[in-house]
Structure formats: structure tokens, C-alpha cells
Amino acid sequence: MALWLSASPASAQIVEPAHVQTVDEAMAQDAAAYAARHGVPLDDAVRRLRAEAGTVATADALAIEFADRFVGIAIEHEPAFRLIVRLTGTDPVPSRIVAAGGMTVPVIFRPGLPATHAQLVAAISAYQAGIRAALSTPPGIGVDPRTGELVVFVSRRDADRDGPATLQARFAAMTGVPVRVRVVDRPELDMADPIIADPVIAGGARVVGISPVDGRRYICTAGFTVTDGTRVGIATAAHCPDTLRYVDPAGGPEIPMPMVGQWGWGYQDVQVNLSPGAISPLFYADTAKAVMRPVTGQRRLANTRAGETVCHRGERTGYSCAEVELTDFAPAGDLCGGACLPTWITVGGPTCKNGDSGAPVFAGTVAFGLVKGGTYRADGSCAFYFYMSTDYLPAGWSLVRAVLPVAVGT
């Protein structure tokens, strides 16, 4: 199951318990966000989201069928909902149609790319240090399965100095694979937020703690409930304060949550904090913290596709949904106790902000991961955020899953 915790001042108002959604209610909420984003009717949005989940097995089978040519699979939303399969080589593959989510989904094959997915990921591992050395600001690097390119996120300073086209050609020659340079105004940052200047600490999903490094009080967002078989705790981001405190949304006293351990190297950014009492097996799934969802499933990194619709609920930004962009991303700088591995997943905003660290990433009642950080434009808006897949929960710990409530009158 999943849990949201909160920390709030003594003046926090008592609130009514949140409504626990069924799978259908969760789907309807996400579909409303999808419909607004893509300009389609609500019933069409529901079918599309069901088709996203229903085509996971199809995508896995296609990756195996075309293993020697496979570059990537992406979900395309405009001009029509369909799966796009990118391949190397020139031999054409006829289009197919699969049934999923109450609709027929075209599967379109587009060959002609020069590097396989395996070659692109290997290029990050082999040339990450060389690319970092060529720039004044260490870049983020990821694989775009829609185009078969390495995407290198360079700072505005490096782009102005050398020119994006020059850097793109240089990195393509270095790695031997296609490269696209993307200029970012602010590089990737973790999302723990110091709240020295923030006079409002709302109850609900907020988790707070004191950093032993600078003595500041930081905001993070609690994630999913996990268990090692004997203990139950909360998974959140490892770069959040070690000891966390929360206040029951119904007005209970602030309760400390001691840390079991933290894992924040290379491919992980996760810590587990225990509760001295029972933990609600739910997570908030709306901005107002009026509804909660159980976790009924888990999506693996290998099954996550570009274009897939995911949502997150951060303490700073509330609830929003957007599409996965890169599925093999190494964040910039030394955010992983050194250079990060290409195991992270990026999502194209539209909202992210400091304080969202540890926030759950989900679709319906399926858990995808925990928010780590984001990249921002010059005006401070969110360019994209990135998260750790639930694949990388600490060894011995796993998600706790719920038995769904039954909607009354259905």
C-alpha cells in the first residue's frame, strides 16, 4: 500500500478523513487530466489510459521479437493514439493492430535508425565521463526511444560558449551514436526544499526534518508504504533529512519517524523511515488532499515507455499528470554520490518544484516510482522532473499492496 505523511504547525486545522478511491475512480481522475491535456472527450481518455496499461505485454513481446533491431517503443497521442516501434536496419515491418482497453491500437514500425537501445545505453556508460569533461557543468544524459538519440542536457553557459551544433557533432563523434543537445537554463537539482523563508507549513502530505549539515528545516513529500516482512515504513528520497516528523491530517500530535537506512548511490535515492504506530496504507492523489488511493500494482523500469501517462502528487505542486520522456536517464552533476547511472526516468512536467522530493509517481493505483529532482527554465518553471523506479527500492523491502475498497452503489 502507499502512505502520505504530514508535518504541520500546532495551529493546523482538523480535516475530514480523505475519501479512498476505487480503481475506477482513480482512473476517472487521471482521465480528466489526460482529457484536458490532449483535448479529447473523457470517455476517450479513459479508453486510452486503459490501453496504455493494456499494451505493456504487447510492448514487452515486441522488444523480444525484434531484439537484434530494437531501439525503443513510444506511445503517441497525436494525431492519433498508437504505439510507435523504432528499429535499426532498412527491412520494413507491416503495421499491426492490437486490442487493449476497449479500443484498437495501431502498432507502427519505423526502421532506419543506426543504433539499438542497448548500444545507446552502453554509450552513456562508456562516454559519460568524457562528455562531462568537455563541459563546465556536468550534463544530464538520457536515451530518447522515440528518436533513437542520446539527449545531452547542456547548460546555457556551455551552449553559449561552444554552440549547440558544435557540441552535438563533437559528442556524436565521441560516442558513435546519434546525439541531440538540449539546452537547459538550470541543471538538475534534488527537490528537498529549505523552509526557512516559508511561513506556511500545511498539514497533509508534507514531511519535514532538520538537516544536520546546515541546520535548516526541509520539506519533502512522503512516498509509498514498504515492508521488509516484519517492519513497515515509508519510502521517500534519501537526500531528505534523516529523521522525519509528521502530524496526523486529522489533527494528531507530531510524531517522529526514525530512519532505518538510506540508499543514495548511482541508481538509488531512497530511504525508509519507520512509524511507531499503525500506518495508513494509502497515498494522497489530489492537490487538496481530499482523496487517497491504495497501491494495487507496480510498474517496472523495463516496462515503462516513452509517452506513457504518469501522475505525481508533490507537497509543493500538488497533483499533475504528464508523459514520460526518457527511460534511461543519467541526471547531471554528482546527485548520486558521484555521477548517476542511466537508470532514471524523466517526465515532461508540467509541474515540479523543491519540496516534491520523495513524491510518489503513479498511474491509477499502480506505483511507478519516487521523485528525485528536476530541471528548470530561466523563469523557474519546470522543464522536466525525474524519478527512481520502484525497481530500486532497498534490497529486502517491497511495496505493500492493498485490497481495494468496493464503491457503494456499484
mmCIF file of C-alpha atoms in Angstrom:
data_model
loop_
_atom_site.group_PDB
_atom_site.id
_atom_site.type_symbol
_atom_site.label_atom_id
_atom_site.label_comp_id
_atom_site.label_asym_id
_atom_site.label_seq_id
_atom_site.Cartn_x
_atom_site.Cartn_y
_atom_site.Cartn_z
ATOM 1 C CA MET A 1 0.000 0.000 0.000
ATOM 2 C CA ALA A 2 1.027 3.598 -0.020
ATOM 3 C CA LEU A 3 1.097 6.364 2.526
ATOM 4 C CA TRP A 4 1.318 10.065 2.711
ATOM 5 C CA LEU A 5 2.553 11.649 5.906
ATOM 6 C CA SER A 6 2.416 15.235 7.033
ATOM 7 C CA ALA A 7 4.067 17.772 9.256
ATOM 8 C CA SER A 8 2.244 20.917 10.319
ATOM 9 C CA PRO A 9 2.267 23.660 12.899
ATOM 10 C CA ALA A 10 0.251 23.348 16.087
ATOM 11 C CA SER A 11 -2.400 25.576 14.519
ATOM 12 C CA ALA A 12 -3.188 23.040 11.797
ATOM 13 C CA GLN A 13 -6.911 22.657 11.283
ATOM 14 C CA ILE A 14 -8.624 19.342 11.790
ATOM 15 C CA VAL A 15 -9.775 17.965 8.448
ATOM 16 C CA GLU A 16 -12.228 15.293 7.450
ATOM 17 C CA PRO A 17 -10.718 11.896 6.529
ATOM 18 C CA ALA A 18 -9.928 11.652 2.834
ATOM 19 C CA HIS A 19 -12.070 9.549 0.555
ATOM 20 C CA VAL A 20 -10.403 6.295 -0.553
ATOM 21 C CA GLN A 21 -10.779 5.817 -4.279
ATOM 22 C CA THR A 22 -11.583 2.640 -6.147
ATOM 23 C CA VAL A 23 -9.624 1.725 -9.273
ATOM 24 C CA ASP A 24 -12.369 3.179 -11.458
ATOM 25 C CA GLU A 25 -12.447 6.433 -9.519
ATOM 26 C CA ALA A 26 -8.671 6.731 -9.736
ATOM 27 C CA MET A 27 -8.844 6.099 -13.476
ATOM 28 C CA ALA A 28 -11.548 8.732 -13.906
ATOM 29 C CA GLN A 29 -9.461 11.365 -12.106
ATOM 30 C CA ASP A 30 -6.366 10.668 -14.217
ATOM 31 C CA ALA A 31 -8.501 10.540 -17.364
ATOM 32 C CA ALA A 32 -9.834 14.028 -16.635
ATOM 33 C CA ALA A 33 -6.239 15.293 -16.513
ATOM 34 C CA TYR A 34 -5.440 13.415 -19.751
ATOM 35 C CA ALA A 35 -8.539 14.795 -21.494
ATOM 36 C CA ALA A 36 -7.597 18.360 -20.590
ATOM 37 C CA ARG A 37 -4.004 17.858 -21.720
ATOM 38 C CA HIS A 38 -4.794 16.263 -25.079
ATOM 39 C CA GLY A 39 -8.167 17.792 -25.905
ATOM 40 C CA VAL A 40 -10.155 14.558 -26.158
ATOM 41 C CA PRO A 41 -13.514 13.535 -24.637
ATOM 42 C CA LEU A 42 -13.403 11.983 -21.177
ATOM 43 C CA ASP A 43 -14.603 8.552 -22.322
ATOM 44 C CA ASP A 44 -11.880 8.517 -24.985
ATOM 45 C CA ALA A 45 -9.307 9.464 -22.342
ATOM 46 C CA VAL A 46 -10.421 6.561 -20.142
ATOM 47 C CA ARG A 47 -10.026 4.107 -23.024
ATOM 48 C CA ARG A 48 -6.586 5.481 -23.861
ATOM 49 C CA LEU A 49 -5.330 5.164 -20.286
ATOM 50 C CA ARG A 50 -6.681 1.630 -20.102
ATOM 51 C CA ALA A 51 -4.939 0.925 -23.417
ATOM 52 C CA GLU A 52 -1.647 2.252 -22.031
ATOM 53 C CA ALA A 53 -1.803 -0.314 -19.243
ATOM 54 C CA GLY A 54 -3.201 -2.989 -21.546
ATOM 55 C CA THR A 55 -0.361 -2.778 -24.093
ATOM 56 C CA VAL A 56 2.514 -3.407 -21.658
ATOM 57 C CA ALA A 57 2.637 -7.107 -22.524
ATOM 58 C CA THR A 58 2.480 -6.262 -26.244
ATOM 59 C CA ALA A 59 5.439 -3.901 -25.914
ATOM 60 C CA ASP A 60 7.440 -6.497 -23.997
ATOM 61 C CA ALA A 61 6.758 -9.105 -26.684
ATOM 62 C CA LEU A 62 7.781 -6.719 -29.474
ATOM 63 C CA ALA A 63 11.077 -5.926 -27.734
ATOM 64 C CA ILE A 64 11.833 -9.648 -27.648
ATOM 65 C CA GLU A 65 10.655 -10.289 -31.213
ATOM 66 C CA PHE A 66 12.893 -7.557 -32.629
ATOM 67 C CA ALA A 67 15.691 -7.832 -30.063
ATOM 68 C CA ASP A 68 18.510 -7.546 -32.621
ATOM 69 C CA ARG A 69 16.998 -4.355 -34.127
ATOM 70 C CA PHE A 70 15.179 -2.842 -31.159
ATOM 71 C CA VAL A 71 15.636 0.879 -30.450
ATOM 72 C CA GLY A 72 12.541 1.738 -28.440
ATOM 73 C CA ILE A 73 8.780 1.865 -28.129
ATOM 74 C CA ALA A 74 6.820 5.047 -27.535
ATOM 75 C CA ILE A 75 3.161 5.871 -27.053
ATOM 76 C CA GLU A 76 1.994 8.588 -29.425
ATOM 77 C CA HIS A 77 -1.069 10.659 -28.508
ATOM 78 C CA GLU A 78 -1.385 12.988 -31.504
ATOM 79 C CA PRO A 79 -2.544 12.870 -34.236
ATOM 80 C CA ALA A 80 -3.886 9.527 -33.012
ATOM 81 C CA PHE A 81 -3.273 7.137 -30.147
ATOM 82 C CA ARG A 82 -0.847 4.434 -31.251
ATOM 83 C CA LEU A 83 2.375 2.585 -30.465
ATOM 84 C CA ILE A 84 5.494 3.543 -32.413
ATOM 85 C CA VAL A 85 8.272 0.936 -32.596
ATOM 86 C CA ARG A 86 11.693 2.232 -33.682
ATOM 87 C CA LEU A 87 14.129 -0.241 -35.257
ATOM 88 C CA THR A 88 17.556 -0.315 -36.846
ATOM 89 C CA GLY A 89 18.035 -1.653 -40.378
ATOM 90 C CA THR A 90 16.040 -0.956 -43.501
ATOM 91 C CA ASP A 91 13.782 -4.008 -43.777
ATOM 92 C CA PRO A 92 10.168 -2.806 -43.462
ATOM 93 C CA VAL A 93 7.729 -4.345 -40.981
ATOM 94 C CA PRO A 94 3.983 -4.210 -41.702
ATOM 95 C CA SER A 95 1.796 -2.318 -39.245
ATOM 96 C CA ARG A 96 -0.301 -4.269 -36.767
ATOM 97 C CA ILE A 97 -3.392 -3.686 -34.670
ATOM 98 C CA VAL A 98 -3.857 -4.871 -31.078
ATOM 99 C CA ALA A 99 -6.921 -4.704 -28.867
ATOM 100 C CA ALA A 100 -6.456 -3.072 -25.469
ATOM 101 C CA GLY A 101 -8.575 -1.042 -23.077
ATOM 102 C CA GLY A 102 -11.728 -1.357 -25.163
ATOM 103 C CA MET A 103 -10.149 0.071 -28.307
ATOM 104 C CA THR A 104 -7.948 -0.985 -31.198
ATOM 105 C CA VAL A 105 -4.406 0.350 -31.038
ATOM 106 C CA PRO A 106 -2.296 0.645 -34.213
ATOM 107 C CA VAL A 107 1.315 -0.500 -33.916
ATOM 108 C CA ILE A 108 3.532 1.351 -36.399
ATOM 109 C CA PHE A 109 7.092 0.201 -37.167
ATOM 110 C CA ARG A 110 9.665 2.786 -38.203
ATOM 111 C CA PRO A 111 13.042 1.315 -39.178
ATOM 112 C CA GLY A 112 16.183 3.079 -40.339
ATOM 113 C CA LEU A 113 17.875 4.146 -37.105
ATOM 114 C CA PRO A 114 21.619 3.484 -36.724
ATOM 115 C CA ALA A 115 21.914 2.399 -33.058
ATOM 116 C CA THR A 116 19.992 -0.076 -30.925
ATOM 117 C CA HIS A 117 18.711 0.688 -27.450
ATOM 118 C CA ALA A 118 21.474 -1.457 -25.964
ATOM 119 C CA GLN A 119 24.117 0.496 -27.886
ATOM 120 C CA LEU A 120 22.688 3.831 -26.745
ATOM 121 C CA VAL A 121 22.669 2.832 -23.078
ATOM 122 C CA ALA A 122 26.178 1.412 -23.399
ATOM 123 C CA ALA A 123 27.345 4.720 -24.883
ATOM 124 C CA ILE A 124 26.236 6.570 -21.745
ATOM 125 C CA SER A 125 28.237 4.227 -19.539
ATOM 126 C CA ALA A 126 31.298 4.368 -21.793
ATOM 127 C CA TYR A 127 31.380 8.105 -22.562
ATOM 128 C CA GLN A 128 29.656 9.837 -19.649
ATOM 129 C CA ALA A 129 33.000 10.855 -18.123
ATOM 130 C CA GLY A 130 34.284 12.189 -21.457
ATOM 131 C CA ILE A 131 31.167 14.248 -22.069
ATOM 132 C CA ARG A 132 31.328 15.639 -18.525
ATOM 133 C CA ALA A 133 34.981 16.599 -19.032
ATOM 134 C CA ALA A 134 34.123 18.569 -22.181
ATOM 135 C CA LEU A 135 31.667 20.842 -20.362
ATOM 136 C CA SER A 136 31.941 23.309 -17.499
ATOM 137 C CA THR A 137 28.698 22.000 -15.962
ATOM 138 C CA PRO A 138 28.229 18.197 -15.790
ATOM 139 C CA PRO A 139 25.258 17.345 -18.025
ATOM 140 C CA GLY A 140 22.323 15.027 -17.759
ATOM 141 C CA ILE A 141 22.319 12.320 -20.433
ATOM 142 C CA GLY A 142 19.453 10.082 -21.486
ATOM 143 C CA VAL A 143 18.072 7.875 -24.245
ATOM 144 C CA ASP A 144 15.098 9.076 -26.277
ATOM 145 C CA PRO A 145 13.377 5.897 -27.530
ATOM 146 C CA ARG A 146 11.200 7.965 -29.878
ATOM 147 C CA THR A 147 14.151 9.180 -31.959
ATOM 148 C CA GLY A 148 16.972 6.755 -31.148
ATOM 149 C CA GLU A 149 19.255 9.532 -29.892
ATOM 150 C CA LEU A 150 21.324 10.286 -26.839
ATOM 151 C CA VAL A 151 19.972 13.525 -25.378
ATOM 152 C CA VAL A 152 22.655 15.613 -23.642
ATOM 153 C CA PHE A 153 21.316 18.407 -21.438
ATOM 154 C CA VAL A 154 23.938 21.157 -21.503
ATOM 155 C CA SER A 155 23.936 24.381 -19.515
ATOM 156 C CA ARG A 156 23.244 27.728 -21.140
ATOM 157 C CA ARG A 157 26.840 28.710 -20.373
ATOM 158 C CA ASP A 158 28.284 25.768 -22.318
ATOM 159 C CA ALA A 159 25.859 26.283 -25.187
ATOM 160 C CA ASP A 160 26.776 29.964 -25.486
ATOM 161 C CA ARG A 161 30.490 29.161 -25.354
ATOM 162 C CA ASP A 162 30.687 26.328 -27.904
ATOM 163 C CA GLY A 163 27.361 26.345 -29.740
ATOM 164 C CA PRO A 164 24.799 23.507 -29.560
ATOM 165 C CA ALA A 165 25.563 22.280 -33.099
ATOM 166 C CA THR A 166 29.286 22.040 -32.371
ATOM 167 C CA LEU A 167 28.679 20.169 -29.124
ATOM 168 C CA GLN A 168 26.227 17.842 -30.827
ATOM 169 C CA ALA A 169 28.712 16.940 -33.562
ATOM 170 C CA ARG A 170 31.523 16.523 -31.022
ATOM 171 C CA PHE A 171 29.553 14.143 -28.817
ATOM 172 C CA ALA A 172 28.239 12.152 -31.773
ATOM 173 C CA ALA A 173 31.818 11.631 -32.991
ATOM 174 C CA MET A 174 32.899 10.676 -29.482
ATOM 175 C CA THR A 175 30.139 8.153 -28.812
ATOM 176 C CA GLY A 176 29.482 6.795 -32.313
ATOM 177 C CA VAL A 177 25.699 7.153 -31.862
ATOM 178 C CA PRO A 178 23.207 9.916 -32.763
ATOM 179 C CA VAL A 179 23.195 12.802 -30.274
ATOM 180 C CA ARG A 180 20.778 15.666 -29.670
ATOM 181 C CA VAL A 181 21.854 18.571 -27.472
ATOM 182 C CA ARG A 182 19.168 20.197 -25.352
ATOM 183 C CA VAL A 183 19.991 23.471 -23.609
ATOM 184 C CA VAL A 184 18.711 23.931 -20.055
ATOM 185 C CA ASP A 185 18.787 27.120 -18.011
ATOM 186 C CA ARG A 186 19.140 25.394 -14.655
ATOM 187 C CA PRO A 187 20.649 21.916 -14.359
ATOM 188 C CA GLU A 188 19.073 19.045 -12.490
ATOM 189 C CA LEU A 189 18.564 19.602 -8.788
ATOM 190 C CA ASP A 190 17.295 17.437 -5.956
ATOM 191 C CA MET A 191 13.947 18.658 -4.674
ATOM 192 C CA ALA A 192 14.298 18.832 -0.897
ATOM 193 C CA ASP A 193 13.319 22.379 -0.004
ATOM 194 C CA PRO A 194 14.602 24.507 2.893
ATOM 195 C CA ILE A 195 11.665 26.250 4.511
ATOM 196 C CA ILE A 196 13.452 28.986 6.404
ATOM 197 C CA ALA A 197 11.655 31.603 4.292
ATOM 198 C CA ASP A 198 8.347 29.752 4.085
ATOM 199 C CA PRO A 199 5.971 30.768 6.882
ATOM 200 C CA VAL A 200 3.283 28.276 5.895
ATOM 201 C CA ILE A 201 3.679 24.591 6.715
ATOM 202 C CA ALA A 202 0.426 22.916 5.721
ATOM 203 C CA GLY A 203 -0.748 19.599 7.084
ATOM 204 C CA GLY A 204 -1.326 16.576 4.923
ATOM 205 C CA ALA A 205 1.343 15.231 2.625
ATOM 206 C CA ARG A 206 4.229 17.264 3.967
ATOM 207 C CA VAL A 207 7.211 15.608 5.635
ATOM 208 C CA VAL A 208 9.755 17.780 7.437
ATOM 209 C CA GLY A 209 13.082 17.306 9.150
ATOM 210 C CA ILE A 210 16.215 19.144 10.239
ATOM 211 C CA SER A 211 19.338 18.763 8.110
ATOM 212 C CA PRO A 212 22.460 18.092 10.237
ATOM 213 C CA VAL A 213 24.534 19.763 7.514
ATOM 214 C CA ASP A 214 23.079 23.286 7.605
ATOM 215 C CA GLY A 215 20.591 23.114 10.484
ATOM 216 C CA ARG A 216 17.700 24.078 8.239
ATOM 217 C CA ARG A 217 14.245 22.590 8.329
ATOM 218 C CA TYR A 218 13.454 20.915 4.999
ATOM 219 C CA ILE A 219 10.261 19.914 3.225
ATOM 220 C CA CYS A 220 9.951 16.650 1.329
ATOM 221 C CA THR A 221 6.991 14.540 0.258
ATOM 222 C CA ALA A 222 6.383 11.094 1.699
ATOM 223 C CA GLY A 223 6.058 8.278 -0.785
ATOM 224 C CA PHE A 224 4.877 4.693 -0.703
ATOM 225 C CA THR A 225 4.497 2.290 2.218
ATOM 226 C CA VAL A 226 7.073 -0.520 2.198
ATOM 227 C CA THR A 227 7.811 -3.569 4.293
ATOM 228 C CA ASP A 228 10.703 -5.939 4.920
ATOM 229 C CA GLY A 229 8.321 -8.647 6.103
ATOM 230 C CA THR A 230 8.436 -7.679 9.774
ATOM 231 C CA ARG A 231 8.549 -3.881 9.787
ATOM 232 C CA VAL A 232 6.500 -1.330 7.876
ATOM 233 C CA GLY A 233 7.762 2.098 6.925
ATOM 234 C CA ILE A 234 7.682 4.933 4.432
ATOM 235 C CA ALA A 235 9.948 5.176 1.394
ATOM 236 C CA THR A 236 10.961 8.710 0.442
ATOM 237 C CA ALA A 237 14.054 10.361 -1.060
ATOM 238 C CA ALA A 238 17.434 9.677 0.552
ATOM 239 C CA HIS A 239 18.524 13.308 0.220
ATOM 240 C CA CYS A 240 15.714 14.331 2.595
ATOM 241 C CA PRO A 241 16.540 14.757 6.321
ATOM 242 C CA ASP A 242 17.244 11.519 8.149
ATOM 243 C CA THR A 243 14.697 11.804 10.952
ATOM 244 C CA LEU A 244 11.271 12.881 9.749
ATOM 245 C CA ARG A 245 8.245 14.101 11.653
ATOM 246 C CA TYR A 246 4.603 14.284 10.696
ATOM 247 C CA VAL A 247 1.273 15.324 12.120
ATOM 248 C CA ASP A 248 -1.869 13.295 11.545
ATOM 249 C CA PRO A 249 -4.057 15.123 8.965
ATOM 250 C CA ALA A 250 -6.926 14.744 11.451
ATOM 251 C CA GLY A 251 -5.026 16.895 13.963
ATOM 252 C CA GLY A 252 -2.990 14.348 15.916
ATOM 253 C CA PRO A 253 0.331 15.229 17.531
ATOM 254 C CA GLU A 254 3.603 15.433 15.626
ATOM 255 C CA ILE A 255 5.248 12.001 15.590
ATOM 256 C CA PRO A 256 8.939 11.280 14.881
ATOM 257 C CA MET A 257 9.820 8.657 12.288
ATOM 258 C CA PRO A 258 13.314 7.228 12.819
ATOM 259 C CA MET A 259 15.284 6.298 9.728
ATOM 260 C CA VAL A 260 16.032 2.645 9.044
ATOM 261 C CA GLY A 261 18.597 3.414 6.351
ATOM 262 C CA GLN A 262 19.253 5.356 3.172
ATOM 263 C CA TRP A 263 20.488 4.306 -0.236
ATOM 264 C CA GLY A 264 21.643 7.159 -2.469
ATOM 265 C CA TRP A 265 24.362 5.988 -4.836
ATOM 266 C CA GLY A 266 24.375 5.654 -8.618
ATOM 267 C CA TYR A 267 20.909 4.292 -9.274
ATOM 268 C CA GLN A 268 19.087 4.917 -5.977
ATOM 269 C CA ASP A 269 17.735 7.835 -3.982
ATOM 270 C CA VAL A 270 15.592 6.242 -1.303
ATOM 271 C CA GLN A 271 15.351 5.995 2.447
ATOM 272 C CA VAL A 272 12.972 4.175 4.763
ATOM 273 C CA ASN A 273 11.540 5.702 7.936
ATOM 274 C CA LEU A 274 9.528 3.716 10.455
ATOM 275 C CA SER A 275 6.393 4.704 12.296
ATOM 276 C CA PRO A 276 5.938 3.793 15.978
ATOM 277 C CA GLY A 277 2.299 3.008 15.279
ATOM 278 C CA ALA A 278 0.000 1.811 12.535
ATOM 279 C CA ILE A 279 0.493 3.315 9.086
ATOM 280 C CA SER A 280 -2.415 4.078 6.817
ATOM 281 C CA PRO A 281 -1.968 2.055 3.604
ATOM 282 C CA LEU A 282 -2.819 4.943 1.281
ATOM 283 C CA PHE A 283 -1.359 7.914 -0.594
ATOM 284 C CA TYR A 284 -2.914 11.280 -1.382
ATOM 285 C CA ALA A 285 -3.721 11.680 -5.065
ATOM 286 C CA ASP A 286 -5.069 15.198 -5.414
ATOM 287 C CA THR A 287 -3.882 18.704 -4.718
ATOM 288 C CA ALA A 288 -6.424 19.355 -1.961
ATOM 289 C CA LYS A 289 -5.602 16.074 -0.187
ATOM 290 C CA ALA A 290 -9.277 15.149 -0.204
ATOM 291 C CA VAL A 291 -8.873 11.749 -1.889
ATOM 292 C CA MET A 292 -6.480 8.858 -1.312
ATOM 293 C CA ARG A 293 -5.553 5.783 -3.313
ATOM 294 C CA PRO A 294 -4.336 2.307 -2.480
ATOM 295 C CA VAL A 295 -1.445 0.693 -4.354
ATOM 296 C CA THR A 296 -2.560 -2.392 -6.234
ATOM 297 C CA GLY A 297 0.340 -2.879 -8.646
ATOM 298 C CA GLN A 298 3.857 -1.902 -9.639
ATOM 299 C CA ARG A 299 5.330 -0.871 -12.994
ATOM 300 C CA ARG A 300 8.911 -1.915 -13.661
ATOM 301 C CA LEU A 301 11.527 0.241 -15.380
ATOM 302 C CA ALA A 302 11.809 -2.207 -18.282
ATOM 303 C CA ASN A 303 8.036 -1.952 -18.892
ATOM 304 C CA THR A 304 7.864 1.862 -18.864
ATOM 305 C CA ARG A 305 7.584 3.503 -22.278
ATOM 306 C CA ALA A 306 8.131 6.990 -23.614
ATOM 307 C CA GLY A 307 4.807 8.755 -23.978
ATOM 308 C CA GLU A 308 3.243 6.856 -21.087
ATOM 309 C CA THR A 309 0.981 8.979 -18.901
ATOM 310 C CA VAL A 310 2.045 9.166 -15.257
ATOM 311 C CA CYS A 311 0.967 11.415 -12.398
ATOM 312 C CA HIS A 312 2.664 12.621 -9.247
ATOM 313 C CA ARG A 313 1.469 14.358 -6.109
ATOM 314 C CA GLY A 314 4.118 16.653 -4.638
ATOM 315 C CA GLU A 315 3.798 18.724 -1.489
ATOM 316 C CA ARG A 316 4.787 21.884 -3.355
ATOM 317 C CA THR A 317 2.952 21.357 -6.626
ATOM 318 C CA GLY A 318 0.012 19.100 -5.824
ATOM 319 C CA TYR A 319 -1.401 16.667 -8.381
ATOM 320 C CA SER A 320 -0.483 16.709 -12.079
ATOM 321 C CA CYS A 321 -0.078 14.268 -14.960
ATOM 322 C CA ALA A 322 2.296 14.275 -17.940
ATOM 323 C CA GLU A 323 4.140 11.943 -20.298
ATOM 324 C CA VAL A 324 7.345 10.002 -19.800
ATOM 325 C CA GLU A 325 10.136 11.390 -21.997
ATOM 326 C CA LEU A 326 13.385 9.470 -21.428
ATOM 327 C CA THR A 327 13.546 5.981 -19.955
ATOM 328 C CA ASP A 328 17.330 5.656 -19.465
ATOM 329 C CA PHE A 329 18.458 8.939 -17.947
ATOM 330 C CA ALA A 330 21.629 9.829 -16.024
ATOM 331 C CA PRO A 331 20.992 13.095 -14.114
ATOM 332 C CA ALA A 332 23.525 15.914 -14.250
ATOM 333 C CA GLY A 333 26.250 16.664 -11.752
ATOM 334 C CA ASP A 334 27.017 14.451 -8.780
ATOM 335 C CA LEU A 335 23.492 13.978 -7.453
ATOM 336 C CA CYS A 336 24.048 10.261 -6.848
ATOM 337 C CA GLY A 337 27.086 10.414 -4.568
ATOM 338 C CA GLY A 338 29.015 10.985 -7.802
ATOM 339 C CA ALA A 339 27.890 10.541 -11.387
ATOM 340 C CA CYS A 340 24.428 8.986 -11.739
ATOM 341 C CA LEU A 341 23.768 5.829 -13.735
ATOM 342 C CA PRO A 342 21.292 5.826 -16.673
ATOM 343 C CA THR A 343 18.525 4.210 -14.631
ATOM 344 C CA TRP A 344 16.253 7.206 -14.013
ATOM 345 C CA ILE A 345 13.077 8.208 -15.863
ATOM 346 C CA THR A 346 12.161 11.744 -16.918
ATOM 347 C CA VAL A 347 8.658 13.211 -17.129
ATOM 348 C CA GLY A 348 7.844 16.398 -19.017
ATOM 349 C CA GLY A 349 6.442 18.423 -16.146
ATOM 350 C CA PRO A 350 4.243 20.368 -16.345
ATOM 351 C CA THR A 351 4.837 20.997 -12.655
ATOM 352 C CA CYS A 352 7.684 20.268 -10.288
ATOM 353 C CA LYS A 353 9.291 22.254 -7.518
ATOM 354 C CA ASN A 354 11.518 21.967 -4.487
ATOM 355 C CA GLY A 355 9.608 20.082 -1.797
ATOM 356 C CA ASP A 356 8.402 17.355 -4.196
ATOM 357 C CA SER A 357 11.336 15.066 -3.353
ATOM 358 C CA GLY A 358 10.129 11.582 -2.493
ATOM 359 C CA ALA A 359 6.694 12.154 -4.052
ATOM 360 C CA PRO A 360 5.002 9.062 -5.457
ATOM 361 C CA VAL A 361 4.747 8.683 -9.228
ATOM 362 C CA PHE A 362 1.740 6.622 -10.238
ATOM 363 C CA ALA A 363 -0.922 5.850 -12.819
ATOM 364 C CA GLY A 364 -4.281 4.896 -11.399
ATOM 365 C CA THR A 365 -3.427 2.640 -8.454
ATOM 366 C CA VAL A 366 -0.137 1.393 -9.932
ATOM 367 C CA ALA A 367 3.120 2.629 -8.352
ATOM 368 C CA PHE A 368 5.874 3.752 -10.742
ATOM 369 C CA GLY A 369 8.489 5.424 -8.552
ATOM 370 C CA LEU A 370 9.659 8.242 -6.268
ATOM 371 C CA VAL A 371 10.511 11.772 -7.444
ATOM 372 C CA LYS A 372 14.189 12.695 -7.118
ATOM 373 C CA GLY A 373 14.770 16.042 -8.846
ATOM 374 C CA GLY A 374 14.002 18.348 -11.722
ATOM 375 C CA THR A 375 15.347 20.760 -14.304
ATOM 376 C CA TYR A 376 14.048 24.312 -14.553
ATOM 377 C CA ARG A 377 13.746 27.021 -17.176
ATOM 378 C CA ALA A 378 15.065 30.556 -16.706
ATOM 379 C CA ASP A 379 11.668 31.715 -15.407
ATOM 380 C CA GLY A 380 11.700 28.972 -12.762
ATOM 381 C CA SER A 381 9.098 26.785 -14.464
ATOM 382 C CA CYS A 382 9.568 23.030 -14.609
ATOM 383 C CA ALA A 383 11.191 21.667 -17.785
ATOM 384 C CA PHE A 384 11.018 18.073 -16.550
ATOM 385 C CA TYR A 385 11.330 16.035 -13.386
ATOM 386 C CA PHE A 386 12.895 12.625 -12.939
ATOM 387 C CA TYR A 387 12.162 9.720 -10.659
ATOM 388 C CA MET A 388 13.608 6.484 -9.326
ATOM 389 C CA SER A 389 11.732 3.387 -10.406
ATOM 390 C CA THR A 390 10.257 1.148 -7.724
ATOM 391 C CA ASP A 391 12.671 -1.492 -9.089
ATOM 392 C CA TYR A 392 15.299 0.149 -6.899
ATOM 393 C CA LEU A 393 13.655 0.032 -3.509
ATOM 394 C CA PRO A 394 16.222 -1.166 -0.941
ATOM 395 C CA ALA A 395 17.077 -4.855 -1.007
ATOM 396 C CA GLY A 396 14.665 -6.755 1.209
ATOM 397 C CA TRP A 397 11.986 -4.045 1.087
ATOM 398 C CA SER A 398 8.912 -4.120 -1.135
ATOM 399 C CA LEU A 399 5.697 -2.209 -1.702
ATOM 400 C CA VAL A 400 2.740 -3.064 0.487
ATOM 401 C CA ARG A 401 -0.325 -3.566 -1.671
ATOM 402 C CA ALA A 402 -3.958 -3.023 -0.754
ATOM 403 C CA VAL A 403 -7.199 -4.881 -1.049
ATOM 404 C CA LEU A 404 -9.396 -2.459 -2.973
ATOM 405 C CA PRO A 405 -12.447 -0.889 -1.335
ATOM 406 C CA VAL A 406 -15.752 -1.538 -3.060
ATOM 407 C CA ALA A 407 -17.618 1.529 -4.268
ATOM 408 C CA VAL A 408 -21.058 1.801 -2.667
ATOM 409 C CA GLY A 409 -23.909 1.550 -5.145
ATOM 410 C CA THR A 410 -21.866 -0.021 -7.966
#
